Coordinates of N, CA and C in Angstrom, one line a residue:
M284 N 222.6 120.2 331.5 CA 222.2 120.9 332.6 C 221.7 122.0 332.3
T285 N 220.7 122.8 332.8 CA 220.3 124.0 332.6 C 220.8 124.8 333.8
T286 N 221.4 126.0 333.8 CA 221.9 127.0 334.5 C 220.7 127.9 334.8
V287 N 220.8 128.7 336.1 CA 220.0 129.7 336.4 C 219.8 130.9 335.5
K288 N 220.8 131.0 334.6 CA 220.7 131.9 333.6 C 219.7 131.4 332.5
D289 N 219.8 130.3 332.1 CA 218.8 129.5 331.1 C 217.5 129.7 331.5
K290 N 217.2 129.4 332.8 CA 215.9 129.8 333.6 C 215.3 130.9 333.2
L291 N 216.2 131.6 333.6 CA 215.6 133.1 333.7 C 215.5 133.6 332.3
E292 N 216.6 133.3 331.3 CA 216.1 133.5 330.1 C 214.6 133.1 329.4
L293 N 214.5 131.8 329.7 CA 213.0 131.2 329.4 C 212.0 132.0 330.0
V294 N 212.1 132.3 331.6 CA 211.2 133.1 332.0 C 210.6 134.4 331.4
G295 N 212.0 135.2 330.8 CA 211.6 136.1 330.2 C 211.0 136.2 328.8
I296 N 211.4 135.1 328.3 CA 210.9 134.7 326.8 C 209.2 134.5 326.9
V297 N 208.9 133.8 328.1 CA 207.5 133.6 328.2 C 206.8 134.7 328.5
A298 N 207.6 135.6 329.4 CA 207.0 137.0 329.9 C 206.7 137.8 328.7
V299 N 207.7 137.9 327.8 CA 207.4 138.6 326.7 C 206.3 138.0 325.6
V300 N 206.0 136.9 325.6 CA 205.3 136.4 325.0 C 203.5 136.4 325.3
V301 N 203.5 136.4 327.0 CA 202.5 136.6 327.5 C 202.1 138.2 327.2
S302 N 202.9 138.9 327.4 CA 202.6 140.6 327.2 C 202.2 140.7 325.8
L303 N 202.5 140.3 325.1 CA 202.3 140.2 323.5 C 200.8 139.9 323.1
L304 N 200.5 138.8 324.1 CA 199.2 138.1 323.8 C 198.2 139.2 324.6
I305 N 198.6 139.5 325.7 CA 197.6 140.7 326.3 C 197.5 142.0 325.6
L306 N 198.7 142.5 325.1 CA 198.7 143.6 324.2 C 197.9 143.5 323.0
G307 N 197.8 142.2 322.2 CA 197.0 142.1 321.1 C 195.4 142.1 321.6
Y308 N 195.3 141.5 322.8 CA 194.0 141.7 323.3 C 193.2 143.2 323.8
E309 N 194.2 143.6 324.4 CA 193.8 145.2 324.4 C 193.6 145.8 323.2
I310 N 194.4 145.7 322.2 CA 194.4 146.5 321.1 C 192.9 146.0 320.4
R311 N 192.6 144.8 320.5 CA 191.5 144.3 319.7 C 190.2 145.1 320.5
Q312 N 190.4 144.8 321.8 CA 189.3 145.8 322.5 C 189.1 147.0 322.2
N313 N 190.3 147.7 322.2 CA 190.1 149.3 321.8 C 189.6 149.5 320.4
T314 N 190.0 148.6 319.6 CA 189.3 148.7 318.2 C 187.7 148.3 318.1
D315 N 187.4 147.6 318.7 CA 186.0 147.1 318.9 C 185.1 148.3 319.7
T316 N 186.0 148.9 320.8 CA 185.1 150.0 321.3 C 185.0 151.1 320.3
S317 N 186.2 151.4 319.6 CA 186.2 152.5 318.8 C 185.2 152.4 317.6
A318 N 185.2 151.3 316.9 CA 184.0 151.0 316.1 C 182.4 151.2 316.6
A319 N 182.4 150.6 317.7 CA 181.0 150.8 318.5 C 180.8 152.3 318.9
Q320 N 181.8 153.1 319.1 CA 181.7 154.4 319.2 C 181.2 155.2 318.1
A321 N 182.0 154.8 317.1 CA 181.8 155.5 315.7 C 180.2 155.2 315.2
I322 N 180.0 153.8 315.3 CA 178.6 153.4 315.1 C 177.5 154.3 315.8
F323 N 177.7 154.6 317.0 CA 177.0 155.4 318.0 C 176.6 156.6 317.8
E324 N 178.0 157.3 317.3 CA 178.1 158.6 316.9 C 177.2 158.8 315.5
L325 N 177.5 158.0 314.6 CA 176.7 158.1 313.6 C 175.2 158.2 313.5
N326 N 174.8 157.0 314.2 CA 173.4 156.9 314.3 C 172.8 158.3 315.1
E327 N 173.6 158.9 316.2 CA 173.2 159.9 317.1 C 173.1 161.1 316.0
S328 N 173.9 161.1 315.1 CA 173.9 162.1 314.3 C 172.5 162.0 313.5
A329 N 172.3 160.8 312.8 CA 171.3 160.6 312.1 C 169.9 161.0 312.9
R330 N 169.8 160.5 314.0 CA 168.7 160.8 315.1 C 168.5 162.1 315.2
Q331 N 169.3 163.1 315.4 CA 169.3 164.3 315.5 C 168.9 165.1 314.4
T332 N 169.5 164.7 313.3 CA 168.9 165.3 311.8 C 167.4 164.9 311.7
L333 N 167.2 163.8 312.1 CA 165.8 163.4 311.9 C 164.6 164.0 312.8
F334 N 165.2 164.1 313.9 CA 164.3 164.8 314.9 C 164.1 166.3 314.5
Q335 N 165.3 167.0 314.2 CA 165.1 168.2 314.0 C 163.9 168.4 312.8
E336 N 164.2 167.5 311.7 CA 162.9 167.5 310.5 C 161.4 167.1 311.1
A337 N 161.5 166.1 312.3 CA 160.3 165.9 312.7 C 159.5 167.0 313.9
T338 N 160.3 167.7 314.3 CA 160.0 168.8 315.3 C 160.1 170.1 314.9
D339 N 160.7 170.7 313.9 CA 161.1 172.2 313.4 C 160.0 172.5 312.4
P340 N 158.9 173.0 312.8 CA 157.8 173.4 311.6 C 158.5 174.1 310.6
E341 N 159.4 175.1 310.9 CA 159.9 176.1 309.8 C 160.8 175.0 308.9
L342 N 161.4 174.3 309.3 CA 162.4 173.4 308.4 C 161.4 172.5 307.5
V343 N 160.2 172.1 308.2 CA 159.3 171.1 307.2 C 158.8 171.9 306.3
T344 N 158.3 173.3 306.5 CA 158.1 174.2 305.5 C 158.9 174.5 304.6
L345 N 159.9 174.6 305.0 CA 161.1 175.0 303.7 C 161.4 173.7 302.9
I346 N 161.5 172.7 303.4 CA 161.6 171.4 302.8 C 160.4 171.4 301.9
R347 N 159.2 171.2 302.1 CA 158.2 171.2 301.5 C 158.0 172.4 300.2
K348 N 158.7 173.6 300.7 CA 158.8 174.6 299.6 C 159.8 174.2 298.5
A349 N 160.9 173.6 299.0 CA 161.9 173.3 298.1 C 161.4 172.3 297.2
E350 N 160.7 171.5 297.8 CA 160.4 170.1 296.8 C 159.2 170.5 295.8
Q351 N 158.5 171.6 296.3 CA 157.3 172.1 295.3 C 157.8 172.8 294.2
D352 N 158.7 173.9 294.7 CA 159.1 175.0 293.7 C 160.5 175.7 294.2
F353 N 161.6 174.7 294.2 CA 163.1 175.0 294.3 C 163.4 176.5 293.6
D354 N 163.0 176.6 292.6 CA 163.5 178.1 291.8 C 162.8 179.1 292.8
G355 N 161.7 179.2 293.1 CA 161.0 180.0 294.1 C 161.6 180.3 295.5
L356 N 162.5 179.4 295.9 CA 163.0 179.9 297.1 C 163.8 181.3 297.2
S357 N 164.1 181.6 298.5 CA 164.8 183.2 298.5 C 166.3 182.8 298.6
E358 N 167.2 183.8 298.4 CA 168.7 183.2 298.6 C 169.0 182.6 300.0
R359 N 168.1 183.2 301.0 CA 168.4 182.7 302.3 C 168.1 181.0 302.4
E360 N 166.8 181.1 301.6 CA 166.2 179.5 301.9 C 166.9 178.7 301.3
R361 N 167.6 179.2 300.1 CA 168.4 178.1 299.3 C 169.4 177.6 300.1
Y362 N 170.2 178.8 300.8 CA 171.1 178.5 301.8 C 170.7 177.5 302.7
M363 N 169.8 177.8 303.5 CA 169.3 176.9 304.7 C 168.9 175.7 304.1
Y364 N 168.1 175.4 303.1 CA 167.9 174.1 302.3 C 169.2 173.4 302.1
G365 N 170.3 174.0 301.6 CA 171.6 173.6 301.0 C 172.1 172.9 302.4
R366 N 172.2 173.7 303.4 CA 172.6 173.2 304.6 C 172.2 171.9 305.1
W367 N 170.8 171.7 305.0 CA 170.3 170.5 305.2 C 170.4 169.2 304.6
V368 N 170.5 169.7 303.4 CA 171.0 168.5 302.3 C 172.5 168.1 302.7
F369 N 173.3 169.1 302.8 CA 174.7 169.0 303.1 C 174.9 167.9 304.3
A370 N 174.0 168.2 305.6 CA 173.9 167.4 306.8 C 173.7 166.2 306.5
H371 N 172.6 165.9 305.5 CA 172.4 164.5 305.4 C 173.4 163.9 304.6
M372 N 174.0 164.6 303.4 CA 175.2 164.0 302.7 C 176.4 163.7 303.3
N373 N 176.5 164.4 304.3 CA 177.5 164.1 305.2 C 177.7 162.9 306.2
L374 N 176.4 162.7 306.6 CA 175.9 161.4 307.1 C 176.3 160.3 306.2
F375 N 175.6 160.4 305.0 CA 176.1 159.0 304.0 C 177.1 158.8 303.8
E376 N 178.0 159.9 303.5 CA 179.5 159.9 303.4 C 179.9 159.3 304.4
S377 N 179.8 159.6 305.7 CA 180.6 159.1 306.6 C 180.1 157.6 306.8
A378 N 178.8 157.4 306.7 CA 178.5 155.6 306.8 C 179.4 155.1 305.7
W379 N 179.5 155.5 304.5 CA 180.4 155.0 303.4 C 181.8 154.8 303.9
R380 N 182.3 155.9 304.7 CA 183.8 155.6 305.0 C 183.7 154.5 306.0
Y381 N 183.1 154.6 306.8 CA 182.8 153.5 308.1 C 182.9 152.0 307.3
R382 N 182.0 152.0 306.1 CA 181.8 150.7 305.6 C 183.1 150.2 304.9
R383 N 183.9 151.1 304.4 CA 185.3 151.0 304.0 C 186.0 150.6 304.7
R384 N 186.3 151.1 305.9 CA 186.9 150.6 306.9 C 186.8 149.5 307.8
G385 N 185.1 149.0 307.3 CA 185.3 147.6 308.0 C 184.3 147.9 309.4
V386 N 183.7 149.1 309.6 CA 183.5 149.4 310.6 C 182.0 148.9 310.7
I387 N 181.2 149.2 309.5 CA 179.7 148.7 309.5 C 179.6 147.6 308.3
S388 N 178.5 147.0 308.4 CA 178.5 145.8 308.0 C 177.7 146.0 306.3
D389 N 178.0 145.1 305.4 CA 177.4 145.2 304.2 C 176.0 145.4 304.5
A390 N 175.2 144.9 305.3 CA 173.9 144.8 305.8 C 173.2 146.1 306.3
E391 N 174.2 146.8 307.0 CA 174.1 148.1 307.6 C 173.9 149.2 306.5
M392 N 175.1 149.2 305.7 CA 175.1 149.7 304.6 C 174.0 149.8 303.8
K393 N 173.4 148.6 303.5 CA 172.3 148.7 302.4 C 171.3 149.4 303.0
G394 N 170.9 149.6 304.3 CA 170.1 150.5 305.0 C 170.4 152.0 304.9
W395 N 171.5 152.5 304.9 CA 172.1 153.5 304.2 C 171.9 154.0 302.7
E396 N 172.1 153.1 302.1 CA 172.0 153.3 300.8 C 170.4 153.4 300.3
A397 N 169.8 152.6 301.1 CA 168.2 153.0 300.5 C 168.0 154.2 301.2
A398 N 168.0 154.9 302.2 CA 168.1 155.9 302.7 C 168.6 157.2 302.1
F399 N 169.7 156.9 301.4 CA 170.1 157.8 300.5 C 169.5 157.8 299.2
C400 N 169.0 156.8 298.7 CA 168.0 156.6 297.5 C 166.8 157.4 297.8
G401 N 166.0 157.4 298.8 CA 165.0 158.1 299.4 C 165.0 159.6 299.1
Y402 N 166.3 160.1 299.7 CA 166.3 161.3 299.6 C 166.8 161.8 298.2
M403 N 167.5 161.1 297.4 CA 167.9 161.4 296.1 C 166.8 161.5 295.3
A404 N 165.7 160.6 295.5 CA 164.5 160.6 294.8 C 163.7 162.0 294.7
R405 N 164.1 163.1 295.5 CA 163.5 164.2 295.7 C 164.5 165.1 295.0
A406 N 163.6 165.7 293.6 CA 164.4 166.2 292.7 C 165.1 167.5 293.4
S407 N 164.6 168.2 294.5 CA 165.3 169.4 294.9 C 166.7 169.0 295.6
F408 N 166.5 167.9 296.5 CA 167.7 167.2 296.8 C 168.8 166.9 296.3
R409 N 168.7 166.3 295.0 CA 169.3 165.8 294.1 C 170.0 167.2 293.5
R410 N 169.3 168.2 293.0 CA 169.6 169.4 292.5 C 170.8 169.9 293.1
V411 N 170.8 170.2 294.5 CA 171.6 170.6 295.3 C 172.8 169.7 295.3
V412 N 172.5 168.4 295.5 CA 173.6 167.5 295.6 C 174.5 167.5 294.6
Q413 N 174.1 167.7 293.3 CA 174.7 167.9 292.1 C 175.3 169.1 291.7
S414 N 175.1 169.9 292.5 CA 175.6 171.5 292.2 C 177.0 171.5 293.4
V415 N 177.3 170.7 294.2 CA 178.2 171.0 295.1 C 179.1 169.8 294.8
E416 N 180.5 170.2 294.9 CA 181.5 169.5 294.5 C 182.5 169.3 295.7
S417 N 181.9 169.3 296.8 CA 182.5 169.2 298.2 C 182.7 168.0 298.8
F418 N 182.1 166.8 298.1 CA 181.9 165.5 298.5 C 183.3 164.6 297.8
T419 N 183.9 163.6 298.6 CA 184.7 162.9 298.1 C 184.6 162.4 296.6
P420 N 185.3 162.3 295.8 CA 185.1 161.9 294.4 C 184.6 160.4 294.4
E421 N 185.4 159.8 295.2 CA 185.0 158.3 295.2 C 183.7 157.8 295.7
F422 N 183.3 158.7 296.9 CA 182.0 158.4 297.4 C 180.7 159.0 296.2
S423 N 181.2 160.0 295.8 CA 180.5 160.6 294.8 C 180.1 159.5 293.5
E424 N 181.0 158.7 293.1 CA 181.3 157.8 292.2 C 180.4 156.6 292.3
E425 N 180.7 156.0 293.9 CA 180.0 154.8 294.2 C 178.4 155.2 294.4
S426 N 178.5 156.2 295.2 CA 176.8 156.5 295.8 C 175.9 156.8 294.6
A427 N 176.6 157.2 293.4 CA 175.8 157.6 292.2 C 175.3 156.1 291.5
Q428 N 175.9 155.0 291.9 CA 175.5 153.6 291.3 C 174.4 152.8 292.5
W429 N 174.1 153.5 293.4 CA 173.4 152.9 294.6 C 172.1 152.9 294.3
C430 N 171.4 153.7 293.5 CA 170.2 153.9 293.2 C 169.8 153.2 291.9
D431 N 170.7 152.7 291.0 CA 170.4 152.5 289.8 C 169.6 151.1 289.7

């Protein structure tokens, strides 16, 4: 015969199990929300960078000049061009990090890799990237294989 104490213990155990299930569901929802936010922020950063390229005539001129005669850039122009390259590389490295964490899919990463290869096809872009050692070594090693 079960006592009131046994019934209360059973109710307590059921309550704990239900609480754990609810907590697991909430953690999953939070993880999904965080992943969606990360993807949104990455895409928004890319959009802003590309929008600047499309709407800033001085930047367009600088990019064109760098592609035609990198050695002819002034010190200020090299600095500005380097910041532009770094902004793009930061996006590519962020996408790579999100892929490693499972936030973006292999298919999405293929798109980022293709964009990376498009930029790396530019001699001036590649020259700046190769002169900088501020990227994660693992990213540098892996991204070097994307365009093979």
